[in-house]
PDB file of C-alpha atoms in Angstrom:
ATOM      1  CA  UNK F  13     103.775  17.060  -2.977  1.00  0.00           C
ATOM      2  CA  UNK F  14     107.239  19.031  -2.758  1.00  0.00           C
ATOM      3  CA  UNK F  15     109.452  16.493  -0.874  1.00  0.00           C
ATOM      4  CA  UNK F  16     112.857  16.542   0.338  1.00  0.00           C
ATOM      5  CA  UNK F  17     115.400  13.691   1.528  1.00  0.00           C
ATOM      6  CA  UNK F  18     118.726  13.868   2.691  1.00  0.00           C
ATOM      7  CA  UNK F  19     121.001  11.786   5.049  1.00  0.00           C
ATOM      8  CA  UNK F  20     122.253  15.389   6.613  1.00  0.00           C
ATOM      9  CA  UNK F  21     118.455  15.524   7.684  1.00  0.00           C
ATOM     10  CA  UNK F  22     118.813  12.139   9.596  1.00  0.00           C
ATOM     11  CA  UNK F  23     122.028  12.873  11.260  1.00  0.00           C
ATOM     12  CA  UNK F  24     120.560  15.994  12.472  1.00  0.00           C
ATOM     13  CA  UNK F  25     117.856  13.929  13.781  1.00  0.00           C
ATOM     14  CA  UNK F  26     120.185  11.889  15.959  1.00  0.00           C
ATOM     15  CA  UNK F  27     121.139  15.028  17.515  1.00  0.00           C
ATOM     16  CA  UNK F  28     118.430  16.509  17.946  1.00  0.00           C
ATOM     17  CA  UNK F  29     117.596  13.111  19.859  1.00  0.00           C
ATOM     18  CA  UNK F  30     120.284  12.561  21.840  1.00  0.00           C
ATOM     19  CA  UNK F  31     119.860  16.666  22.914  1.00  0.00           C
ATOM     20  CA  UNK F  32     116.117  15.994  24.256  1.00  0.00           C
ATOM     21  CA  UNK F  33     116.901  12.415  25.827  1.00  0.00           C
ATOM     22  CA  UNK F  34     120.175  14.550  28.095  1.00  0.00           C
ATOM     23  CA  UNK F  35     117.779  17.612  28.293  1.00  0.00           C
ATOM     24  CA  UNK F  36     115.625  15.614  30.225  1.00  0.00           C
ATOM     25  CA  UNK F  37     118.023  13.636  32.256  1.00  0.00           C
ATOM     26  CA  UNK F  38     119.427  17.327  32.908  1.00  0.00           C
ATOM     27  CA  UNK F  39     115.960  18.703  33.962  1.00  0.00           C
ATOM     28  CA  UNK F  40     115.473  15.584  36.253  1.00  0.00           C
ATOM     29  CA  UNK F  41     118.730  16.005  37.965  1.00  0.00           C
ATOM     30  CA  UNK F  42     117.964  20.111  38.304  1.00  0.00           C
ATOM     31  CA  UNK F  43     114.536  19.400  39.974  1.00  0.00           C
ATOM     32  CA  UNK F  44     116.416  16.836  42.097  1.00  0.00           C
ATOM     33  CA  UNK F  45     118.778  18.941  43.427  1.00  0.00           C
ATOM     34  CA  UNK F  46     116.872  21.913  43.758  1.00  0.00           C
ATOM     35  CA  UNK F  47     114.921  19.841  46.430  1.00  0.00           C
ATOM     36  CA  UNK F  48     117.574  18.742  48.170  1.00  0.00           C
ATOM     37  CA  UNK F  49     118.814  22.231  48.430  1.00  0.00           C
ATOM     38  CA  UNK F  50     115.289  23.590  49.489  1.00  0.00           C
ATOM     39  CA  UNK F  51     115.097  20.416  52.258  1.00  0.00           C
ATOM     40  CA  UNK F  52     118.841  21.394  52.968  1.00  0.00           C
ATOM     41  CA  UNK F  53     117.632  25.458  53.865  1.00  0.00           C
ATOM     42  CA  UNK F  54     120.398  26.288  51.044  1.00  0.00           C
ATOM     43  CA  UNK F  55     118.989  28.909  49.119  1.00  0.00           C
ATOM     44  CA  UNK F  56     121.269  28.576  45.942  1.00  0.00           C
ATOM     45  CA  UNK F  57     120.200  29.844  42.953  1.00  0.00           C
ATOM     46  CA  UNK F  58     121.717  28.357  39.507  1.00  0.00           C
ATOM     47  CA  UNK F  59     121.963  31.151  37.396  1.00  0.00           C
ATOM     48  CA  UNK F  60     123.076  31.063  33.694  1.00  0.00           C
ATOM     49  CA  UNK F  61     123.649  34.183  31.437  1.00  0.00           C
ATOM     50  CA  UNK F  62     123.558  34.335  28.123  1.00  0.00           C
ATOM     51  CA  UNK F  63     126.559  34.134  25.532  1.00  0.00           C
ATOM     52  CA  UNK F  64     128.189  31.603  28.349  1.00  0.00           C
ATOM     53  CA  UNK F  65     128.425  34.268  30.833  1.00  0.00           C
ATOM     54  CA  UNK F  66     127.853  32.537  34.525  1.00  0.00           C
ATOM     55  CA  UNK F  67     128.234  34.336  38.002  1.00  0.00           C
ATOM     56  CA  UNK F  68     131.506  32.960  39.534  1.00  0.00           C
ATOM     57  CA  UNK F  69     129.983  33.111  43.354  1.00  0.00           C
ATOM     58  CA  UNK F  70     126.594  31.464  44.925  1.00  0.00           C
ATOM     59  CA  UNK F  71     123.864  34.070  45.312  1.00  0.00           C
ATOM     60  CA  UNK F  72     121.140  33.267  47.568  1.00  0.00           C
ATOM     61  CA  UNK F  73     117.199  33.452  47.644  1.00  0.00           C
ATOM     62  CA  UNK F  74     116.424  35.412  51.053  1.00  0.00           C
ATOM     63  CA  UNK F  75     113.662  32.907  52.023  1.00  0.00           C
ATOM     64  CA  UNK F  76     111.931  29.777  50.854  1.00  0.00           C
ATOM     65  CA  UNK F  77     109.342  31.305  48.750  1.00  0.00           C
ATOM     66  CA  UNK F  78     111.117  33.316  46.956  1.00  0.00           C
ATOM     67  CA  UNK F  79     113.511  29.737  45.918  1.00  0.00           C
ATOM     68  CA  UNK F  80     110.779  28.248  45.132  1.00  0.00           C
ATOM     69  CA  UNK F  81     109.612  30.587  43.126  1.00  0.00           C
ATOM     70  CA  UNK F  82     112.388  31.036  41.286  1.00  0.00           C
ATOM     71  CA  UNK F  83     112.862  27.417  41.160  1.00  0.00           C
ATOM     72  CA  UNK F  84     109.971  26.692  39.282  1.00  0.00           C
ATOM     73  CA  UNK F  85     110.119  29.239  36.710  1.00  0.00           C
ATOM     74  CA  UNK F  86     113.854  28.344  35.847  1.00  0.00           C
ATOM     75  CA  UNK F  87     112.339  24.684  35.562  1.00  0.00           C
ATOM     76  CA  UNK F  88     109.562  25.405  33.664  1.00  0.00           C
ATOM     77  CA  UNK F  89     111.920  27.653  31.443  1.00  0.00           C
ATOM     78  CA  UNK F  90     114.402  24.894  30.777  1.00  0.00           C
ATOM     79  CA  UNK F  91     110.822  22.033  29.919  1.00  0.00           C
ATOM     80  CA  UNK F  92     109.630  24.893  27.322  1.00  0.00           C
ATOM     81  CA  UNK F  93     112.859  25.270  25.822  1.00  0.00           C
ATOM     82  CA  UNK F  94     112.939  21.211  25.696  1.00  0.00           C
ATOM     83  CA  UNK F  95     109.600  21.206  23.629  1.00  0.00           C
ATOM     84  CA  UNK F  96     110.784  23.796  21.620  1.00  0.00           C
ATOM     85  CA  UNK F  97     113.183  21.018  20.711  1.00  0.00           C
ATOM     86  CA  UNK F  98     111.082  18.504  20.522  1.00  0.00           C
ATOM     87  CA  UNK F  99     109.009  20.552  18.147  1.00  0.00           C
ATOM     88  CA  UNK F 100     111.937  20.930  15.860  1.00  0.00           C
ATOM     89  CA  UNK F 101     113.014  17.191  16.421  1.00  0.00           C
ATOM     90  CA  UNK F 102     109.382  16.617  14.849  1.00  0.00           C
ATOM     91  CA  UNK F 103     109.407  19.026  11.901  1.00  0.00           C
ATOM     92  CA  UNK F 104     113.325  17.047  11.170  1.00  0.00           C
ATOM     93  CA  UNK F 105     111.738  13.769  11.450  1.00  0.00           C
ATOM     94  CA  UNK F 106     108.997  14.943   8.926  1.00  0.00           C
ATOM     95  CA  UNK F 107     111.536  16.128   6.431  1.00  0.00           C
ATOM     96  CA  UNK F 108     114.044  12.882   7.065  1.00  0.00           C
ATOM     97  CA  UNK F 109     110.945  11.080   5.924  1.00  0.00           C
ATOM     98  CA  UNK F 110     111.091  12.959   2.651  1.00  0.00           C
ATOM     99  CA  UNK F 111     107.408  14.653   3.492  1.00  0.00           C
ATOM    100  CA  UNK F 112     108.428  18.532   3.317  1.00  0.00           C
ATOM    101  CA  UNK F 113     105.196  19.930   3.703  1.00  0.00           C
ATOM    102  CA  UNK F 114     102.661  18.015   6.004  1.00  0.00           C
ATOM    103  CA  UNK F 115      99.529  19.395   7.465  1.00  0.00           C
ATOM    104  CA  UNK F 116     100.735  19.858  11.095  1.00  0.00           C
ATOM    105  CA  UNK F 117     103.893  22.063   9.828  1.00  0.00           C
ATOM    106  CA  UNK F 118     102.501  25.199  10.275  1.00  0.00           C
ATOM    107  CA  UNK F 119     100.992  24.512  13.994  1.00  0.00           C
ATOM    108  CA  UNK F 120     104.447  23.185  14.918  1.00  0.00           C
ATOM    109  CA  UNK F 121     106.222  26.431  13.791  1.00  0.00           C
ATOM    110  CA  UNK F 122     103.261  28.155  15.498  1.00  0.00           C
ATOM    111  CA  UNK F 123     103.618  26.255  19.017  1.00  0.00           C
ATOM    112  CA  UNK F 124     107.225  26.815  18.978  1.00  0.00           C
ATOM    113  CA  UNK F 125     106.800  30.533  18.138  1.00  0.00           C
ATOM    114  CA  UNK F 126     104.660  30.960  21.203  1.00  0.00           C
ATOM    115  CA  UNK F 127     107.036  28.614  23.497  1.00  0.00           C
ATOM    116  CA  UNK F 128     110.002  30.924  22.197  1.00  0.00           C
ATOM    117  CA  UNK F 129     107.443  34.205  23.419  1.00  0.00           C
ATOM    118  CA  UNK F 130     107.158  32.984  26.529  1.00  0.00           C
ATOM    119  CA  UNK F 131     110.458  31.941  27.184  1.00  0.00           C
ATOM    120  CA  UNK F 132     111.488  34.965  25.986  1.00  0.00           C
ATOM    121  CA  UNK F 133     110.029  37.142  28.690  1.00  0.00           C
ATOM    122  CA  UNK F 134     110.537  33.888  31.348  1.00  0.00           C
ATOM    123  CA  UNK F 135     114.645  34.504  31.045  1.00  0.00           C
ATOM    124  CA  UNK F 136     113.813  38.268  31.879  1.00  0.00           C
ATOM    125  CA  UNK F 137     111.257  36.959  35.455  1.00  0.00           C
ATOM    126  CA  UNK F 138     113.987  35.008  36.781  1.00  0.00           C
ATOM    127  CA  UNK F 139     116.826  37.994  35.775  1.00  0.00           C
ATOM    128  CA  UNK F 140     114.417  39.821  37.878  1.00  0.00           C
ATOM    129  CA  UNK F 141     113.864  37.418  40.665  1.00  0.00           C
ATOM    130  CA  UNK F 142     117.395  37.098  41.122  1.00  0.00           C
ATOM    131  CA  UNK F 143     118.143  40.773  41.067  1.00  0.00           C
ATOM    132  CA  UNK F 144     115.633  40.959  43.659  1.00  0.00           C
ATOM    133  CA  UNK F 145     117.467  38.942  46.225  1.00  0.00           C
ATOM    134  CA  UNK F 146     120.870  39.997  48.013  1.00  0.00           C
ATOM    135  CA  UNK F 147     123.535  39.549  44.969  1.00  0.00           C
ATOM    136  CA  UNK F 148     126.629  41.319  46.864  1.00  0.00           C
ATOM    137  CA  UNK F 149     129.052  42.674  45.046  1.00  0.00           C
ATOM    138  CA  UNK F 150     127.370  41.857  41.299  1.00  0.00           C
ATOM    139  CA  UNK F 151     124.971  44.351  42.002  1.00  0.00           C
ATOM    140  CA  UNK F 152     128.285  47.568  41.534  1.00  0.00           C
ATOM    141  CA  UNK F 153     129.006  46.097  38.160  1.00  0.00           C
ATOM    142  CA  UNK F 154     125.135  44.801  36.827  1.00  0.00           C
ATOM    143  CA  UNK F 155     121.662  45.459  37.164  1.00  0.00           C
ATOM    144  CA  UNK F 156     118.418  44.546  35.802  1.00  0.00           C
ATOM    145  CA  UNK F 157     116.527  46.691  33.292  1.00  0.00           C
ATOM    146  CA  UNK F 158     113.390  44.924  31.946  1.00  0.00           C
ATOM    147  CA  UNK F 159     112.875  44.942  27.846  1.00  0.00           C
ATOM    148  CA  UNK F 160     109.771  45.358  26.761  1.00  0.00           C
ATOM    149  CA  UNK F 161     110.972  43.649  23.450  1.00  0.00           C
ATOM    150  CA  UNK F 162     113.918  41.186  23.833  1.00  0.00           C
ATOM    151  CA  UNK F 163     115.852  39.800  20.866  1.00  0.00           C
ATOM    152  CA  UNK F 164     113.767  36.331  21.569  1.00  0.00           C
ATOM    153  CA  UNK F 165     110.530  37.877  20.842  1.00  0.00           C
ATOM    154  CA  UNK F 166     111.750  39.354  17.237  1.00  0.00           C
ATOM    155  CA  UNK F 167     112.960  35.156  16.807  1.00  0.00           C
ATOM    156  CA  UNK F 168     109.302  34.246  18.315  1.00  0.00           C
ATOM    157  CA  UNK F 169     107.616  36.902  15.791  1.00  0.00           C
ATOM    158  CA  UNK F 170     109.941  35.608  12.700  1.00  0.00           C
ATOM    159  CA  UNK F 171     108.448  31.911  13.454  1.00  0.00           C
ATOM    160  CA  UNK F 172     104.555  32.852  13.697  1.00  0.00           C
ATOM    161  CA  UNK F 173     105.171  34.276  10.558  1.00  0.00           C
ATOM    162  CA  UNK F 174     106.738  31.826   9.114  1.00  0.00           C
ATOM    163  CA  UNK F 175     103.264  29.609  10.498  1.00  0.00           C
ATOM    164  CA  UNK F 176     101.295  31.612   8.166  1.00  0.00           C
ATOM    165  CA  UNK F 177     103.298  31.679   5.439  1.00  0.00           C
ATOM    166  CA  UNK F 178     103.377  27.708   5.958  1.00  0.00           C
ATOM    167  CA  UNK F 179      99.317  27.560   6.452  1.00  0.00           C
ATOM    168  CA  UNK F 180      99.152  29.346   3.172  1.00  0.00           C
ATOM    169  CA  UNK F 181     101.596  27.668   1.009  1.00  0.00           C
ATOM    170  CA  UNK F 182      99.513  24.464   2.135  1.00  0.00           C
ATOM    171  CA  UNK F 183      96.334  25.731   0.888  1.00  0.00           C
ATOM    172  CA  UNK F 184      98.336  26.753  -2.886  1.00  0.00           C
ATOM    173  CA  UNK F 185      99.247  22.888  -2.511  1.00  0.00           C
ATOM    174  CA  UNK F 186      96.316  21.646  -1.591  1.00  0.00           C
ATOM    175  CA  UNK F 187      94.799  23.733  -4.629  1.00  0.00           C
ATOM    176  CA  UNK F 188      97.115  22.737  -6.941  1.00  0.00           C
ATOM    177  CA  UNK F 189      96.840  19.276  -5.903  1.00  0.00           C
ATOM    178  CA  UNK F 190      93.258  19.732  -6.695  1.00  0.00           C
ATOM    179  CA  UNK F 191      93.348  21.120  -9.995  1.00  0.00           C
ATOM    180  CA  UNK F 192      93.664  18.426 -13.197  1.00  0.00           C
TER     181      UNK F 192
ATOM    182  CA  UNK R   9      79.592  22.484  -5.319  1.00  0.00           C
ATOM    183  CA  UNK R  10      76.868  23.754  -7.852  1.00  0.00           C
ATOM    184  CA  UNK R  11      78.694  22.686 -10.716  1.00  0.00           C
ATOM    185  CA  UNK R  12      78.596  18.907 -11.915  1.00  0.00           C
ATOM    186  CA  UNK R  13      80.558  17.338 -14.233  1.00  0.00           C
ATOM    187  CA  UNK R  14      78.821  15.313 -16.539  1.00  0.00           C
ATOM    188  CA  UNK R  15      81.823  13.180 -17.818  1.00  0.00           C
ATOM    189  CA  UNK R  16      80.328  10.161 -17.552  1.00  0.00           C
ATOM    190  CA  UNK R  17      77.701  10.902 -19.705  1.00  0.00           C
ATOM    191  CA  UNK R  18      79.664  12.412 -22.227  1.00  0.00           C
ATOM    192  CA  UNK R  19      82.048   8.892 -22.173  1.00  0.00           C
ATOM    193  CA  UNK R  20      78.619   7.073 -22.461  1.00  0.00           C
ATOM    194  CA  UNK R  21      77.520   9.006 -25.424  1.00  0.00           C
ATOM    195  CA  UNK R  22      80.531   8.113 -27.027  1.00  0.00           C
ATOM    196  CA  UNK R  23      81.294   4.919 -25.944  1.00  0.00           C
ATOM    197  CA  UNK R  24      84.466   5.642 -24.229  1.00  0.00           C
ATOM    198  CA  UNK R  25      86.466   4.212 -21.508  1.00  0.00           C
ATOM    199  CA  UNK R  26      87.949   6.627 -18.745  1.00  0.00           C
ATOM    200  CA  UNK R  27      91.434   4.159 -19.122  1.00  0.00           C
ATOM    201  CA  UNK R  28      91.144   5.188 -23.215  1.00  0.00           C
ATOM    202  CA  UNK R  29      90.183   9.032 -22.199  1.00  0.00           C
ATOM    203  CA  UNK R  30      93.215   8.954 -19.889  1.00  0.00           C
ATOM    204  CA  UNK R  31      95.599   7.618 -23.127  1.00  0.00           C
ATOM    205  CA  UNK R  32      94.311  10.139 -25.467  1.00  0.00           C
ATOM    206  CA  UNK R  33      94.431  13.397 -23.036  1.00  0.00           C
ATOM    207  CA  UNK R  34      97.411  12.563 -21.201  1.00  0.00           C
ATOM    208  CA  UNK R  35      96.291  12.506 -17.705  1.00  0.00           C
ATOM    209  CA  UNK R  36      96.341  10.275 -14.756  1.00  0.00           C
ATOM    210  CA  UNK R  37      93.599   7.413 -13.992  1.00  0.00           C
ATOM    211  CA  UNK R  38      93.544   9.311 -10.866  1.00  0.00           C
ATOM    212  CA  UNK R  39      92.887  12.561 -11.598  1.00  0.00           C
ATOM    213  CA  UNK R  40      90.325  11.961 -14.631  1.00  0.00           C
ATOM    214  CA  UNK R  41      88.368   9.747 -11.795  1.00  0.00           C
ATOM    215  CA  UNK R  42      88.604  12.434  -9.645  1.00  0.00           C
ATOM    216  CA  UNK R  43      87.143  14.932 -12.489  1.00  0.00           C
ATOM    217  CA  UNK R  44      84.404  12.406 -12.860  1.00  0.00           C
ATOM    218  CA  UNK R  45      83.272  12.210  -9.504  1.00  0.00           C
ATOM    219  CA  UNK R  46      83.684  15.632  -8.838  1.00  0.00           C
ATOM    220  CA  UNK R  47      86.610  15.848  -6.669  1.00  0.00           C
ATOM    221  CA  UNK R  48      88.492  18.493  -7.839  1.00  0.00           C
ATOM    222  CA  UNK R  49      88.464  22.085  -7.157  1.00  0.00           C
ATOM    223  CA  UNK R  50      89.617  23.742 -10.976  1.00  0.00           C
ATOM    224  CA  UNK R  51      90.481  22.203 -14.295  1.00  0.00           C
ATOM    225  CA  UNK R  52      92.612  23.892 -16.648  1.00  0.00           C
ATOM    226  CA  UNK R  53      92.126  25.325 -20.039  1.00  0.00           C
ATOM    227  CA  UNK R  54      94.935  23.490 -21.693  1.00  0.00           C
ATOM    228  CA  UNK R  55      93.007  20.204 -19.914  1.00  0.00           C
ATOM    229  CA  UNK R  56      89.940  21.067 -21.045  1.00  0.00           C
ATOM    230  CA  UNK R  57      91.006  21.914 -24.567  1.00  0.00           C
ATOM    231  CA  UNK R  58      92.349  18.199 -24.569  1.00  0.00           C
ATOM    232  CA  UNK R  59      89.428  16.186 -23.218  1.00  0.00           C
ATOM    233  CA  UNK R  60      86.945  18.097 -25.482  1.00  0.00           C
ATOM    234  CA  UNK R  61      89.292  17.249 -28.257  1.00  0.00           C
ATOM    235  CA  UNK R  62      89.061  13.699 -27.270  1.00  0.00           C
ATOM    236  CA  UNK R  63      85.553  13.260 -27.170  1.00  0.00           C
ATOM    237  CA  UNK R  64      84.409  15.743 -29.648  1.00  0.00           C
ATOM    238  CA  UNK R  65      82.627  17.920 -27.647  1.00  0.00           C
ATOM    239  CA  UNK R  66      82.028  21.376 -26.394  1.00  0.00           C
ATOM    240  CA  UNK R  67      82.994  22.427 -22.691  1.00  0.00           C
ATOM    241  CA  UNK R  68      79.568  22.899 -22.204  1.00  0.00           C
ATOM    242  CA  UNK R  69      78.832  19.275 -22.640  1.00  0.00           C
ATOM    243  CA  UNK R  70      80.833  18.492 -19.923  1.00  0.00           C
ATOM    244  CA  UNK R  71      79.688  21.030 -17.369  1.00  0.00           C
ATOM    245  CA  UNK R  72      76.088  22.075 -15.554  1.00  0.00           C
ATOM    246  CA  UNK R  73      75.462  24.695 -13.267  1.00  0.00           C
ATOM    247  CA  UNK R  74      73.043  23.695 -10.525  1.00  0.00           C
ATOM    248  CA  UNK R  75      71.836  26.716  -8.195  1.00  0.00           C
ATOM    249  CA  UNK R  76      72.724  25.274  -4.771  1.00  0.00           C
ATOM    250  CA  UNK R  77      69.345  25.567  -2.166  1.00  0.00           C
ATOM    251  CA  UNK R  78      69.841  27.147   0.520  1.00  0.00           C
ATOM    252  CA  UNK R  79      69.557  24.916   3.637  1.00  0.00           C
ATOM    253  CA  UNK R  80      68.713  26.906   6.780  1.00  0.00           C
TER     254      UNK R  80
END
């Protein structure tokens, strides 16, 4: 079996750790907060661009279904985009344990290329729910123009690709493994 | 699988251990028990050339093809 080891592989595992165990406090303390808000009647919305771009004043859901709305999508966003993580935590930990190529490889890559799909088109809902509400004065210098093919679906295509090419360089293994 | 390797008849004929098999034809313990029982999936020629060296035999010693029934 082709196997690789490396120390880089088990720093990068730390990381990758430490990452998932703040992502989580992070999510915790979102959810928290966006409770107290809703409880509170303040409608804030936290909204992050991409490329570090943030919104320098609050912008406001018009009404409590509409923050809670967009409240749970940006939460379930952010817990997708932690298993995506955890995913690659897993496929690290495989490889830090000098087993390349293990059977559950290729439905790793797979999950995560689906979790990357959805949260591709997920960023674009809650660019949309946001753009639906009152955003003052953002709304002279942006808008909102849906893509029907976003730069994270080419990344989620790439990596359900990369599944099959996985799936099938198991079965070459597997055959080769086979053959005396 | 319909074929079946008759290895351990051929060893038997000639009075043969698999550990002395695996010492002449340069192959793992492993894999020539594999071979016997059937486990593998292809054998190569070079392989082949070797164990029928070994035992003085012909590939077709080695080998049977058994039409599989069908089981409906």
């Amino acid at each position: 079996m082709l196997t690789l080891s490396s120390k880089g592989f088990r720093s990068l595992l730390w990381v990758l750790t430490l990452s998932l165990i703040i992502g989580a406090i992070a999510v915790i303390a979102l959810v928290v907060s966006l409770v107290v808000l809703a409880f509170k009647g303040n409608y804030l919305l936290p909204l992050v661009l991409s490329d570090s771009l943030e919104v320098s004043y609050a912008i406001r859901a018009g009404s409590l279904g509409a923050y809670l709305v967009y409240a749970l999508c940006l939460v379930a966003t952010i817990a997708l985009g932690l298993y995506v993580l955890f995913l690659l935590r897993s496929m690290v930990f495989s490889l830090a344990r000098a087993k390349a190529f293990t059977e559950v490889l290729p439905l790793q890559v797979k999950k995560m290329g689906f979790a990357v799909f959805i949260i591709a088109y997920a960023r674009q809902l809650l660019l949309g729910l946001v753009f639906l509400q009152d955003v003052g004065a953002l709304s002279r210098v942006m808008s909102f123009r849906f893509q029907v093919f976003p730069p994270m679906a080419v990344y989620a295509l790439v990596l359900l690709v990369l599944s099959r090419i996985f799936t099938y360089s198991l079965e070459l293994q597997s055959e080769y493994e086979q053959t005396v | 699988m319909a074929i079946i390797i008759r290895l351990d008849r051929v060893l038997a004929d000639r009075k043969m251990s698999l550990t002395s098999l695996s010492e002449q034809v340069g192959i793992t313990m492993a894999n020539l028990s594999n071979l016997k029982t059937g486990k593998v999936s292809a054998i190569r020629l070079g392989t082949m050339e070797a164990i029928c060296k070994a035992l003085s035999c012909q590939p077709g010693d080695l080998f049977e093809y058994r039409e599989e029934e069908f089981q409906g």
